[in-house]
PDB file of C-alpha atoms in Angstrom:
ATOM      1  CA  MET A   1     106.126  45.285 106.886  1.00  0.00           C
ATOM      2  CA  LYS A   2     102.444  46.025 107.143  1.00  0.00           C
ATOM      3  CA  THR A   3     103.233  49.284 108.930  1.00  0.00           C
ATOM      4  CA  LEU A   4     105.690  50.319 106.193  1.00  0.00           C
ATOM      5  CA  THR A   5     103.161  49.518 103.459  1.00  0.00           C
ATOM      6  CA  THR A   6     100.468  51.553 105.211  1.00  0.00           C
ATOM      7  CA  SER A   7     102.822  54.514 105.611  1.00  0.00           C
ATOM      8  CA  LEU A   8     103.759  54.445 101.940  1.00  0.00           C
ATOM      9  CA  LEU A   9     100.087  54.292 100.953  1.00  0.00           C
ATOM     10  CA  TRP A  10      99.238  57.331 103.066  1.00  0.00           C
ATOM     11  CA  ALA A  11     102.219  59.235 101.652  1.00  0.00           C
ATOM     12  CA  ALA A  12     101.098  58.490  98.098  1.00  0.00           C
ATOM     13  CA  LEU A  13      97.555  59.620  98.842  1.00  0.00           C
ATOM     14  CA  ALA A  14      98.831  62.835 100.458  1.00  0.00           C
ATOM     15  CA  ALA A  15     101.066  63.591  97.477  1.00  0.00           C
ATOM     16  CA  ALA A  16      98.195  63.001  95.051  1.00  0.00           C
ATOM     17  CA  SER A  17      95.928  65.264  97.076  1.00  0.00           C
ATOM     18  CA  LEU A  18      98.577  68.048  97.178  1.00  0.00           C
ATOM     19  CA  THR A  19      99.127  67.814  93.416  1.00  0.00           C
ATOM     20  CA  ALA A  20      95.375  68.037  92.799  1.00  0.00           C
ATOM     21  CA  CYS A  21      95.099  71.130  95.021  1.00  0.00           C
ATOM     22  CA  GLN A  22      98.011  72.815  93.246  1.00  0.00           C
ATOM     23  CA  LYS A  23      96.448  72.144  89.833  1.00  0.00           C
ATOM     24  CA  GLU A  24      93.125  73.434  91.079  1.00  0.00           C
ATOM     25  CA  GLN A  25      94.740  76.657  92.319  1.00  0.00           C
ATOM     26  CA  GLN A  26      96.640  77.117  89.062  1.00  0.00           C
ATOM     27  CA  ASN A  27      93.433  76.768  87.058  1.00  0.00           C
ATOM     28  CA  LEU A  28      91.160  78.991  89.116  1.00  0.00           C
ATOM     29  CA  PRO A  29      88.797  80.837  86.750  1.00  0.00           C
ATOM     30  CA  GLU A  30      89.018  84.597  86.380  1.00  0.00           C
ATOM     31  CA  PRO A  31      86.495  86.384  88.611  1.00  0.00           C
ATOM     32  CA  VAL A  32      83.282  87.367  86.897  1.00  0.00           C
ATOM     33  CA  ALA A  33      83.149  91.110  86.251  1.00  0.00           C
ATOM     34  CA  GLN A  34      81.133  92.944  88.896  1.00  0.00           C
ATOM     35  CA  ASP A  35      79.976  96.525  89.086  1.00  0.00           C
ATOM     36  CA  GLY A  36      81.107  98.807  91.905  1.00  0.00           C
ATOM     37  CA  ASN A  37      78.229  97.810  94.168  1.00  0.00           C
ATOM     38  CA  ALA A  38      78.711  94.049  93.861  1.00  0.00           C
ATOM     39  CA  ARG A  39      81.389  92.071  95.641  1.00  0.00           C
ATOM     40  CA  GLY A  40      81.423  88.710  93.872  1.00  0.00           C
ATOM     41  CA  LEU A  41      85.201  88.419  93.752  1.00  0.00           C
ATOM     42  CA  ASN A  42      87.010  85.644  95.599  1.00  0.00           C
ATOM     43  CA  PRO A  43      88.779  86.729  98.851  1.00  0.00           C
ATOM     44  CA  LEU A  44      92.310  86.632  97.387  1.00  0.00           C
ATOM     45  CA  THR A  45      91.325  88.825  94.447  1.00  0.00           C
ATOM     46  CA  GLN A  46      89.429  91.173  96.748  1.00  0.00           C
ATOM     47  CA  MET A  47      92.576  91.722  98.814  1.00  0.00           C
ATOM     48  CA  GLY A  48      94.597  92.572  95.707  1.00  0.00           C
ATOM     49  CA  ASN A  49      91.896  94.958  94.455  1.00  0.00           C
ATOM     50  CA  ALA A  50      91.171  96.612  97.816  1.00  0.00           C
ATOM     51  CA  ARG A  51      93.194  99.762  97.143  1.00  0.00           C
ATOM     52  CA  ILE A  52      91.682 100.567  93.762  1.00  0.00           C
ATOM     53  CA  GLN A  53      88.219  99.627  95.031  1.00  0.00           C
ATOM     54  CA  GLY A  54      88.593 102.197  97.793  1.00  0.00           C
ATOM     55  CA  GLN A  55      89.652 104.860  95.299  1.00  0.00           C
ATOM     56  CA  LEU A  56      86.793 104.100  92.929  1.00  0.00           C
ATOM     57  CA  ASP A  57      84.198 103.899  95.704  1.00  0.00           C
ATOM     58  CA  SER A  58      85.435 107.245  97.055  1.00  0.00           C
ATOM     59  CA  THR A  59      85.145 108.726  93.560  1.00  0.00           C
ATOM     60  CA  ILE A  60      81.496 107.654  93.515  1.00  0.00           C
ATOM     61  CA  ALA A  61      80.916 108.969  97.050  1.00  0.00           C
ATOM     62  CA  PHE A  62      82.780 112.300  96.807  1.00  0.00           C
ATOM     63  CA  GLY A  63      83.635 113.064  93.194  1.00  0.00           C
ATOM     64  CA  ASN A  64      80.112 112.432  91.946  1.00  0.00           C
ATOM     65  CA  SER A  65      78.730 115.031  94.347  1.00  0.00           C
ATOM     66  CA  ASN A  66      81.215 117.769  93.355  1.00  0.00           C
ATOM     67  CA  PRO A  67      79.297 120.300  91.201  1.00  0.00           C
ATOM     68  CA  ALA A  68      82.568 121.768  89.891  1.00  0.00           C
ATOM     69  CA  LEU A  69      83.310 118.485  88.106  1.00  0.00           C
ATOM     70  CA  ASN A  70      79.854 117.737  86.668  1.00  0.00           C
ATOM     71  CA  LEU A  71      80.992 114.146  86.125  1.00  0.00           C
ATOM     72  CA  LYS A  72      79.790 110.854  87.602  1.00  0.00           C
ATOM     73  CA  LEU A  73      81.429 107.437  87.846  1.00  0.00           C
ATOM     74  CA  VAL A  74      78.409 105.202  87.289  1.00  0.00           C
ATOM     75  CA  SER A  75      80.014 101.782  87.829  1.00  0.00           C
ATOM     76  CA  TYR A  76      83.177  99.742  87.397  1.00  0.00           C
ATOM     77  CA  SER A  77      84.019  96.113  86.615  1.00  0.00           C
ATOM     78  CA  PHE A  78      87.267  94.175  86.897  1.00  0.00           C
ATOM     79  CA  ARG A  79      88.879  92.560  83.886  1.00  0.00           C
ATOM     80  CA  ALA A  80      91.580  89.907  83.551  1.00  0.00           C
ATOM     81  CA  ARG A  81      95.018  91.014  84.718  1.00  0.00           C
ATOM     82  CA  LEU A  82      97.827  91.857  82.311  1.00  0.00           C
ATOM     83  CA  ASP A  83      99.546  88.465  82.252  1.00  0.00           C
ATOM     84  CA  LYS A  84     101.917  88.946  79.318  1.00  0.00           C
ATOM     85  CA  ALA A  85     103.411  91.522  76.998  1.00  0.00           C
ATOM     86  CA  ALA A  86     100.571  91.103  74.509  1.00  0.00           C
ATOM     87  CA  ASP A  87      98.064  92.048  77.240  1.00  0.00           C
ATOM     88  CA  VAL A  88     100.081  95.170  78.058  1.00  0.00           C
ATOM     89  CA  ALA A  89     100.167  96.148  74.383  1.00  0.00           C
ATOM     90  CA  ALA A  90      96.407  95.660  74.065  1.00  0.00           C
ATOM     91  CA  ALA A  91      95.719  97.804  77.131  1.00  0.00           C
ATOM     92  CA  LYS A  92      97.935 100.605  75.803  1.00  0.00           C
ATOM     93  CA  ALA A  93      96.220 100.462  72.420  1.00  0.00           C
ATOM     94  CA  ARG A  94      92.822 100.723  74.104  1.00  0.00           C
ATOM     95  CA  ILE A  95      93.857 103.780  76.148  1.00  0.00           C
ATOM     96  CA  LEU A  96      95.505 105.456  73.139  1.00  0.00           C
ATOM     97  CA  ASP A  97      92.617 104.805  70.768  1.00  0.00           C
ATOM     98  CA  ALA A  98      91.647 107.948  68.874  1.00  0.00           C
ATOM     99  CA  GLY A  99      88.104 107.663  70.229  1.00  0.00           C
ATOM    100  CA  SER A 100      89.139 107.495  73.895  1.00  0.00           C
ATOM    101  CA  VAL A 101      87.813 110.396  75.940  1.00  0.00           C
ATOM    102  CA  ILE A 102      90.032 112.773  77.937  1.00  0.00           C
ATOM    103  CA  PRO A 103      89.311 116.001  79.882  1.00  0.00           C
ATOM    104  CA  VAL A 104      90.648 119.207  78.331  1.00  0.00           C
ATOM    105  CA  TYR A 105      90.954 122.386  80.410  1.00  0.00           C
ATOM    106  CA  ASN A 106      90.599 125.890  79.014  1.00  0.00           C
ATOM    107  CA  ARG A 107      92.008 128.896  80.928  1.00  0.00           C
ATOM    108  CA  ALA A 108      92.576 126.738  84.003  1.00  0.00           C
ATOM    109  CA  GLU A 109      95.123 129.234  85.343  1.00  0.00           C
ATOM    110  CA  ASP A 110      92.460 131.922  85.831  1.00  0.00           C
ATOM    111  CA  ALA A 111      90.375 129.591  87.984  1.00  0.00           C
ATOM    112  CA  LEU A 112      93.394 128.481  90.013  1.00  0.00           C
ATOM    113  CA  LYS A 113      94.366 132.073  90.758  1.00  0.00           C
ATOM    114  CA  ALA A 114      90.825 132.576  92.074  1.00  0.00           C
ATOM    115  CA  ASN A 115      91.160 129.422  94.228  1.00  0.00           C
ATOM    116  CA  ARG A 116      88.518 127.598  92.184  1.00  0.00           C
ATOM    117  CA  THR A 117      88.610 124.149  90.607  1.00  0.00           C
ATOM    118  CA  PRO A 118      88.655 124.874  86.842  1.00  0.00           C
ATOM    119  CA  SER A 119      86.062 123.530  84.441  1.00  0.00           C
ATOM    120  CA  PHE A 120      86.866 121.184  81.589  1.00  0.00           C
ATOM    121  CA  GLU A 121      85.311 119.681  78.502  1.00  0.00           C
ATOM    122  CA  LEU A 122      85.503 116.049  77.422  1.00  0.00           C
ATOM    123  CA  LEU A 123      87.092 115.418  74.030  1.00  0.00           C
ATOM    124  CA  THR A 124      88.315 112.353  72.203  1.00  0.00           C
ATOM    125  CA  LEU A 125      92.075 111.989  71.841  1.00  0.00           C
ATOM    126  CA  GLN A 126      91.691 112.798  68.164  1.00  0.00           C
ATOM    127  CA  GLU A 127      89.832 116.023  69.001  1.00  0.00           C
ATOM    128  CA  SER A 128      92.301 116.982  71.742  1.00  0.00           C
ATOM    129  CA  THR A 129      95.212 116.459  69.359  1.00  0.00           C
ATOM    130  CA  ALA A 130      93.678 118.925  66.926  1.00  0.00           C
ATOM    131  CA  ALA A 131      93.098 121.386  69.777  1.00  0.00           C
ATOM    132  CA  SER A 132      96.691 121.178  71.029  1.00  0.00           C
ATOM    133  CA  LYS A 133      98.108 121.734  67.522  1.00  0.00           C
ATOM    134  CA  GLN A 134      96.274 125.045  67.404  1.00  0.00           C
ATOM    135  CA  ASN A 135      98.122 126.154  70.549  1.00  0.00           C
ATOM    136  CA  THR A 136     101.827 125.875  69.768  1.00  0.00           C
ATOM    137  CA  THR A 137     103.035 129.165  71.198  1.00  0.00           C
ATOM    138  CA  ALA A 138     103.790 127.960  74.745  1.00  0.00           C
ATOM    139  CA  ILE A 139     107.276 126.748  75.581  1.00  0.00           C
ATOM    140  CA  GLY A 140     107.503 122.978  75.841  1.00  0.00           C
ATOM    141  CA  THR A 141     104.288 122.310  73.940  1.00  0.00           C
ATOM    142  CA  VAL A 142     103.356 118.638  73.795  1.00  0.00           C
ATOM    143  CA  ALA A 143     102.590 117.699  70.188  1.00  0.00           C
ATOM    144  CA  ASP A 144      99.463 115.832  71.250  1.00  0.00           C
ATOM    145  CA  ALA A 145      97.970 114.067  74.253  1.00  0.00           C
ATOM    146  CA  ARG A 146      98.732 110.625  72.871  1.00  0.00           C
ATOM    147  CA  THR A 147     102.477 111.340  72.871  1.00  0.00           C
ATOM    148  CA  GLY A 148     102.484 112.188  76.571  1.00  0.00           C
ATOM    149  CA  ILE A 149     100.253 109.270  77.549  1.00  0.00           C
ATOM    150  CA  SER A 150     102.246 106.776  75.478  1.00  0.00           C
ATOM    151  CA  SER A 151     105.530 107.845  77.047  1.00  0.00           C
ATOM    152  CA  TYR A 152     104.066 107.538  80.529  1.00  0.00           C
ATOM    153  CA  LEU A 153     102.532 104.108  79.871  1.00  0.00           C
ATOM    154  CA  ASP A 154     105.822 102.810  78.463  1.00  0.00           C
ATOM    155  CA  LYS A 155     107.474 103.605  81.792  1.00  0.00           C
ATOM    156  CA  MET A 156     104.725 102.516  84.163  1.00  0.00           C
ATOM    157  CA  VAL A 157     102.693  99.617  82.737  1.00  0.00           C
ATOM    158  CA  GLN A 158     103.929  96.026  82.983  1.00  0.00           C
ATOM    159  CA  PRO A 159     102.604  92.455  83.227  1.00  0.00           C
ATOM    160  CA  GLY A 160     100.971  91.519  86.517  1.00  0.00           C
ATOM    161  CA  GLN A 161      99.022  94.736  86.893  1.00  0.00           C
ATOM    162  CA  GLY A 162      95.235  94.882  87.002  1.00  0.00           C
ATOM    163  CA  GLN A 163      92.673  96.565  84.799  1.00  0.00           C
ATOM    164  CA  ALA A 164      89.097  97.685  85.293  1.00  0.00           C
ATOM    165  CA  GLU A 165      86.409  99.039  82.996  1.00  0.00           C
ATOM    166  CA  LEU A 166      84.932 102.346  84.211  1.00  0.00           C
ATOM    167  CA  VAL A 167      81.552 103.696  83.093  1.00  0.00           C
ATOM    168  CA  TRP A 168      81.135 107.493  83.280  1.00  0.00           C
ATOM    169  CA  GLU A 169      78.256 109.878  82.698  1.00  0.00           C
ATOM    170  CA  ARG A 170      78.126 113.577  81.914  1.00  0.00           C
ATOM    171  CA  ASN A 171      75.094 115.569  80.827  1.00  0.00           C
ATOM    172  CA  GLY A 172      73.146 112.369  80.239  1.00  0.00           C
ATOM    173  CA  LYS A 173      75.800 110.809  77.975  1.00  0.00           C
ATOM    174  CA  ARG A 174      77.821 107.742  78.963  1.00  0.00           C
ATOM    175  CA  PHE A 175      81.287 106.615  77.950  1.00  0.00           C
ATOM    176  CA  THR A 176      83.924 104.194  79.247  1.00  0.00           C
ATOM    177  CA  SER A 177      87.611 104.316  80.163  1.00  0.00           C
ATOM    178  CA  LEU A 178      90.215 101.663  80.957  1.00  0.00           C
ATOM    179  CA  CYS A 179      91.792 101.927  84.419  1.00  0.00           C
ATOM    180  CA  LEU A 180      95.178 100.303  85.108  1.00  0.00           C
ATOM    181  CA  TYR A 181      96.275  99.705  88.698  1.00  0.00           C
ATOM    182  CA  ASN A 182      98.596  97.787  91.023  1.00  0.00           C
ATOM    183  CA  GLU A 183      98.566  96.996  94.744  1.00  0.00           C
ATOM    184  CA  LYS A 184      99.137 100.693  95.541  1.00  0.00           C
ATOM    185  CA  GLY A 185      96.140 101.809  93.505  1.00  0.00           C
ATOM    186  CA  LEU A 186      95.737 103.790  90.273  1.00  0.00           C
ATOM    187  CA  ILE A 187      98.495 103.701  87.679  1.00  0.00           C
ATOM    188  CA  TYR A 188      96.606 105.424  84.885  1.00  0.00           C
ATOM    189  CA  ASP A 189      93.120 106.140  83.563  1.00  0.00           C
ATOM    190  CA  ASN A 190      92.348 108.832  80.981  1.00  0.00           C
ATOM    191  CA  ILE A 191      89.756 110.414  83.289  1.00  0.00           C
ATOM    192  CA  LEU A 192      90.966 109.719  86.834  1.00  0.00           C
ATOM    193  CA  ALA A 193      94.559 110.734  86.070  1.00  0.00           C
ATOM    194  CA  ASN A 194      93.580 114.016  84.382  1.00  0.00           C
ATOM    195  CA  VAL A 195      90.790 115.376  86.583  1.00  0.00           C
ATOM    196  CA  PHE A 196      91.710 117.191  89.791  1.00  0.00           C
ATOM    197  CA  THR A 197      90.540 119.558  92.515  1.00  0.00           C
ATOM    198  CA  ILE A 198      92.455 122.214  94.457  1.00  0.00           C
ATOM    199  CA  ASP A 199      92.541 122.734  98.226  1.00  0.00           C
ATOM    200  CA  ASN A 200      94.225 126.044  99.071  1.00  0.00           C
ATOM    201  CA  GLN A 201      95.529 126.279 102.642  1.00  0.00           C
ATOM    202  CA  LEU A 202      95.807 130.087 102.313  1.00  0.00           C
ATOM    203  CA  LYS A 203      92.261 130.916 101.252  1.00  0.00           C
ATOM    204  CA  SER A 204      92.334 134.227 103.116  1.00  0.00           C
ATOM    205  CA  ALA A 205      95.657 135.420 101.724  1.00  0.00           C
ATOM    206  CA  ALA A 206      96.786 136.414  98.254  1.00  0.00           C
ATOM    207  CA  ALA A 207     100.105 135.106  96.940  1.00  0.00           C
ATOM    208  CA  GLY A 208     101.578 138.605  96.620  1.00  0.00           C
ATOM    209  CA  GLU A 209     100.314 139.867  99.966  1.00  0.00           C
ATOM    210  CA  GLN A 210     102.706 141.931 102.055  1.00  0.00           C
ATOM    211  CA  ALA A 211     103.614 140.644 105.497  1.00  0.00           C
ATOM    212  CA  LYS A 212     104.489 142.890 108.438  1.00  0.00           C
ATOM    213  CA  VAL A 213     107.598 141.794 110.356  1.00  0.00           C
ATOM    214  CA  THR A 214     107.098 141.168 114.064  1.00  0.00           C
ATOM    215  CA  ALA A 215     110.357 139.384 115.008  1.00  0.00           C
ATOM    216  CA  SER A 216     114.052 139.452 114.115  1.00  0.00           C
ATOM    217  CA  ALA A 217     113.631 136.158 112.226  1.00  0.00           C
ATOM    218  CA  PHE A 218     110.455 136.090 110.135  1.00  0.00           C
ATOM    219  CA  THR A 219     109.016 133.632 107.610  1.00  0.00           C
ATOM    220  CA  ALA A 220     105.886 134.175 105.521  1.00  0.00           C
ATOM    221  CA  THR A 221     104.110 131.423 103.601  1.00  0.00           C
ATOM    222  CA  VAL A 222     103.626 132.747 100.075  1.00  0.00           C
ATOM    223  CA  LEU A 223     101.475 129.871  98.867  1.00  0.00           C
ATOM    224  CA  SER A 224     100.528 126.400 100.047  1.00  0.00           C
ATOM    225  CA  PHE A 225      97.985 124.174  98.319  1.00  0.00           C
ATOM    226  CA  ASP A 226      97.125 120.556  97.653  1.00  0.00           C
ATOM    227  CA  ILE A 227      96.429 119.073  94.245  1.00  0.00           C
ATOM    228  CA  LYS A 228      93.817 116.421  94.986  1.00  0.00           C
ATOM    229  CA  TRP A 229      92.488 113.330  93.285  1.00  0.00           C
ATOM    230  CA  VAL A 230      88.866 113.314  92.229  1.00  0.00           C
ATOM    231  CA  TRP A 231      88.230 110.846  95.082  1.00  0.00           C
ATOM    232  CA  GLY A 232      89.536 113.374  97.631  1.00  0.00           C
ATOM    233  CA  GLY A 233      93.030 112.058  98.438  1.00  0.00           C
ATOM    234  CA  GLN A 234      96.162 114.189  98.226  1.00  0.00           C
ATOM    235  CA  ARG A 235      97.887 113.888  94.869  1.00  0.00           C
ATOM    236  CA  GLY A 236     100.484 116.606  95.185  1.00  0.00           C
ATOM    237  CA  HIS A 237     101.475 119.717  97.112  1.00  0.00           C
ATOM    238  CA  ILE A 238     103.218 123.005  96.356  1.00  0.00           C
ATOM    239  CA  THR A 239     104.651 125.396  98.947  1.00  0.00           C
ATOM    240  CA  VAL A 240     106.714 128.592  98.685  1.00  0.00           C
ATOM    241  CA  LYS A 241     108.036 130.400 101.771  1.00  0.00           C
ATOM    242  CA  HIS A 242     109.835 133.729 102.157  1.00  0.00           C
ATOM    243  CA  SER A 243     112.220 134.394 105.073  1.00  0.00           C
ATOM    244  CA  ILE A 244     114.241 137.361 106.334  1.00  0.00           C
ATOM    245  CA  LEU A 245     116.512 138.289 109.215  1.00  0.00           C
ATOM    246  CA  TYR A 246     116.739 141.875 110.448  1.00  0.00           C
ATOM    247  CA  GLU A 247     118.979 143.608 112.929  1.00  0.00           C
ATOM    248  CA  SER A 248     119.298 147.174 114.197  1.00  0.00           C
ATOM    249  CA  GLY A 249     116.338 148.371 112.161  1.00  0.00           C
ATOM    250  CA  ARG A 250     117.454 146.936 108.792  1.00  0.00           C
ATOM    251  CA  ILE A 251     116.925 143.694 106.891  1.00  0.00           C
ATOM    252  CA  THR A 252     120.156 141.734 106.586  1.00  0.00           C
ATOM    253  CA  THR A 253     119.071 138.472 104.930  1.00  0.00           C
ATOM    254  CA  ASN A 254     116.462 137.699 102.268  1.00  0.00           C
ATOM    255  CA  SER A 255     115.843 134.064 101.222  1.00  0.00           C
ATOM    256  CA  GLY A 256     113.173 131.574 100.262  1.00  0.00           C
ATOM    257  CA  THR A 257     112.296 127.899  99.939  1.00  0.00           C
ATOM    258  CA  ALA A 258     110.119 126.096  97.411  1.00  0.00           C
ATOM    259  CA  THR A 259     108.890 122.494  97.446  1.00  0.00           C
ATOM    260  CA  ALA A 260     106.647 120.668  94.998  1.00  0.00           C
ATOM    261  CA  TRP A 261     105.632 117.097  94.194  1.00  0.00           C
ATOM    262  CA  MET A 262     102.869 115.280  92.358  1.00  0.00           C
ATOM    263  CA  SER A 263     102.078 111.637  91.628  1.00  0.00           C
ATOM    264  CA  VAL A 264     101.081 110.493  88.114  1.00  0.00           C
ATOM    265  CA  GLY A 265     102.618 113.632  86.682  1.00  0.00           C
ATOM    266  CA  SER A 266     105.184 116.197  87.782  1.00  0.00           C
ATOM    267  CA  ALA A 267     105.450 119.458  89.715  1.00  0.00           C
ATOM    268  CA  ASP A 268     108.160 121.985  90.494  1.00  0.00           C
ATOM    269  CA  ALA A 269     108.501 125.390  92.161  1.00  0.00           C
ATOM    270  CA  ARG A 270     111.286 127.973  91.953  1.00  0.00           C
ATOM    271  CA  GLN A 271     112.200 131.029  94.017  1.00  0.00           C
ATOM    272  CA  ARG A 272     114.954 133.623  93.971  1.00  0.00           C
ATOM    273  CA  ARG A 273     115.848 136.725  95.942  1.00  0.00           C
ATOM    274  CA  TYR A 274     114.446 139.662  93.977  1.00  0.00           C
ATOM    275  CA  VAL A 275     115.136 142.890  95.905  1.00  0.00           C
ATOM    276  CA  LEU A 276     116.794 143.530  99.274  1.00  0.00           C
ATOM    277  CA  ARG A 277     116.597 146.961 100.899  1.00  0.00           C
ATOM    278  CA  ASN A 278     117.017 148.171 104.462  1.00  0.00           C
ATOM    279  CA  THR A 279     113.275 148.281 105.109  1.00  0.00           C
ATOM    280  CA  TYR A 280     111.809 145.711 102.727  1.00  0.00           C
ATOM    281  CA  ALA A 281     112.712 142.494 100.888  1.00  0.00           C
ATOM    282  CA  GLN A 282     111.163 140.834  97.849  1.00  0.00           C
ATOM    283  CA  LEU A 283     111.162 137.258  96.590  1.00  0.00           C
ATOM    284  CA  THR A 284     110.257 136.241  93.027  1.00  0.00           C
ATOM    285  CA  TRP A 285     108.619 132.827  92.672  1.00  0.00           C
ATOM    286  CA  ALA A 286     106.871 130.559  90.179  1.00  0.00           C
ATOM    287  CA  TYR A 287     105.458 127.044  90.081  1.00  0.00           C
ATOM    288  CA  GLY A 288     104.184 124.592  87.481  1.00  0.00           C
ATOM    289  CA  TRP A 289     102.595 121.163  87.509  1.00  0.00           C
ATOM    290  CA  ALA A 290     101.083 118.826  84.935  1.00  0.00           C
ATOM    291  CA  THR A 291      99.738 115.321  84.444  1.00  0.00           C
ATOM    292  CA  PRO A 292     101.350 113.079  81.769  1.00  0.00           C
ATOM    293  CA  THR A 293      99.297 114.801  79.059  1.00  0.00           C
ATOM    294  CA  GLY A 294     100.711 118.258  79.780  1.00  0.00           C
ATOM    295  CA  SER A 295     104.005 119.997  80.492  1.00  0.00           C
ATOM    296  CA  PHE A 296     105.434 123.108  82.110  1.00  0.00           C
ATOM    297  CA  SER A 297     108.653 125.114  81.972  1.00  0.00           C
ATOM    298  CA  PHE A 298     110.322 128.085  83.664  1.00  0.00           C
ATOM    299  CA  SER A 299     111.974 131.173  82.221  1.00  0.00           C
ATOM    300  CA  TYR A 300     114.039 133.960  83.758  1.00  0.00           C
ATOM    301  CA  ASP A 301     114.245 137.547  82.550  1.00  0.00           C
ATOM    302  CA  GLY A 302     114.894 141.114  83.642  1.00  0.00           C
ATOM    303  CA  SER A 303     117.265 142.729  86.113  1.00  0.00           C
ATOM    304  CA  PRO A 304     116.710 141.792  88.858  1.00  0.00           C
ATOM    305  CA  VAL A 305     115.740 138.425  87.426  1.00  0.00           C
ATOM    306  CA  LYS A 306     112.047 137.536  87.514  1.00  0.00           C
ATOM    307  CA  ILE A 307     110.798 133.928  87.241  1.00  0.00           C
ATOM    308  CA  SER A 308     107.884 132.970  84.970  1.00  0.00           C
ATOM    309  CA  ALA A 309     106.149 129.641  84.363  1.00  0.00           C
ATOM    310  CA  SER A 310     104.436 128.382  81.211  1.00  0.00           C
ATOM    311  CA  VAL A 311     102.196 125.341  80.751  1.00  0.00           C
ATOM    312  CA  SER A 312     101.059 123.528  77.620  1.00  0.00           C
ATOM    313  CA  GLY A 313      99.375 120.370  76.402  1.00  0.00           C
ATOM    314  CA  VAL A 314      95.970 118.997  77.373  1.00  0.00           C
ATOM    315  CA  GLY A 315      94.722 117.360  80.549  1.00  0.00           C
ATOM    316  CA  SER A 316      95.426 118.781  84.014  1.00  0.00           C
ATOM    317  CA  LYS A 317      98.049 121.440  84.558  1.00  0.00           C
ATOM    318  CA  GLY A 318      98.592 124.654  86.422  1.00  0.00           C
ATOM    319  CA  GLN A 319     101.086 127.471  86.954  1.00  0.00           C
ATOM    320  CA  GLY A 320     101.554 130.597  88.972  1.00  0.00           C
ATOM    321  CA  GLU A 321     104.124 133.326  89.519  1.00  0.00           C
ATOM    322  CA  GLY A 322     104.575 136.494  91.482  1.00  0.00           C
ATOM    323  CA  ILE A 323     106.678 138.699  93.751  1.00  0.00           C
ATOM    324  CA  HIS A 324     106.251 138.562  97.526  1.00  0.00           C
ATOM    325  CA  THR A 325     107.220 141.479  99.804  1.00  0.00           C
ATOM    326  CA  ILE A 326     108.166 141.543 103.468  1.00  0.00           C
ATOM    327  CA  TYR A 327     108.684 144.973 105.007  1.00  0.00           C
ATOM    328  CA  LEU A 328     109.666 146.413 108.396  1.00  0.00           C
TER     329      LEU A 328
END
């Protein structure tokens, strides 16, 4: 009997201890906000934030030293996670506030054609809306940046995701942005999602360059470049290739391939056989890409049909088009 009583007592004490631990875990306080150089978060939270921390630290290490951007991430601090629908709504409202800052590119296509990262200015959403309404001639024009951002956030943001406050500096002036993320890293931030760099794998070749055939089956790479995050990681890639077959001194087949992808945004590339002759073949091609604040579209005209690309909206975007020739 004494043994049974002792066993029951120990069981009761163990149950009480387990209940206390569970309550303690359920009522753990939110971590105190820390800047990017402080690591005061508890180990479990650190593990969940590791991906975004790496992206933000890399932005400070690499993006801050890029003279083409002229933009510095000064610090960042973690905020409470989005626990419920009301938190999600508040985060969206903060990002879509008329005073929120967003990068706006002017004549970005010219810089991209010259294999340079284009320059941008920083405007509030209210200012960028006014700017986009002045440019309504492009096909697929986005009415304003807030429309594109709102649509994207509606699809991507949900309870359970994290948020961080980012402090930026440009030309001696500081401003903040709200960064939303999950275990894979960035979901959206007005600055991080709309600033980019370009890494062209064909720096020594022009997109319309002619290529001399040296074999019966020949493929030329028309263009191949990475769209990169401000922290240096690959964000997207676009490739167009042109292939022919020739036999008995004449070209018999003319074809191409085009691939494109981009995260936190969209990208596409098109190609079509343009001209096929005995001694030369031509491929018409075009590509477009844009972040959630911009858009692109393709059009076809002429005989033979030529492909063109148009971009519109604010934020990051790019397009290109041309005709590639392979000759015997």
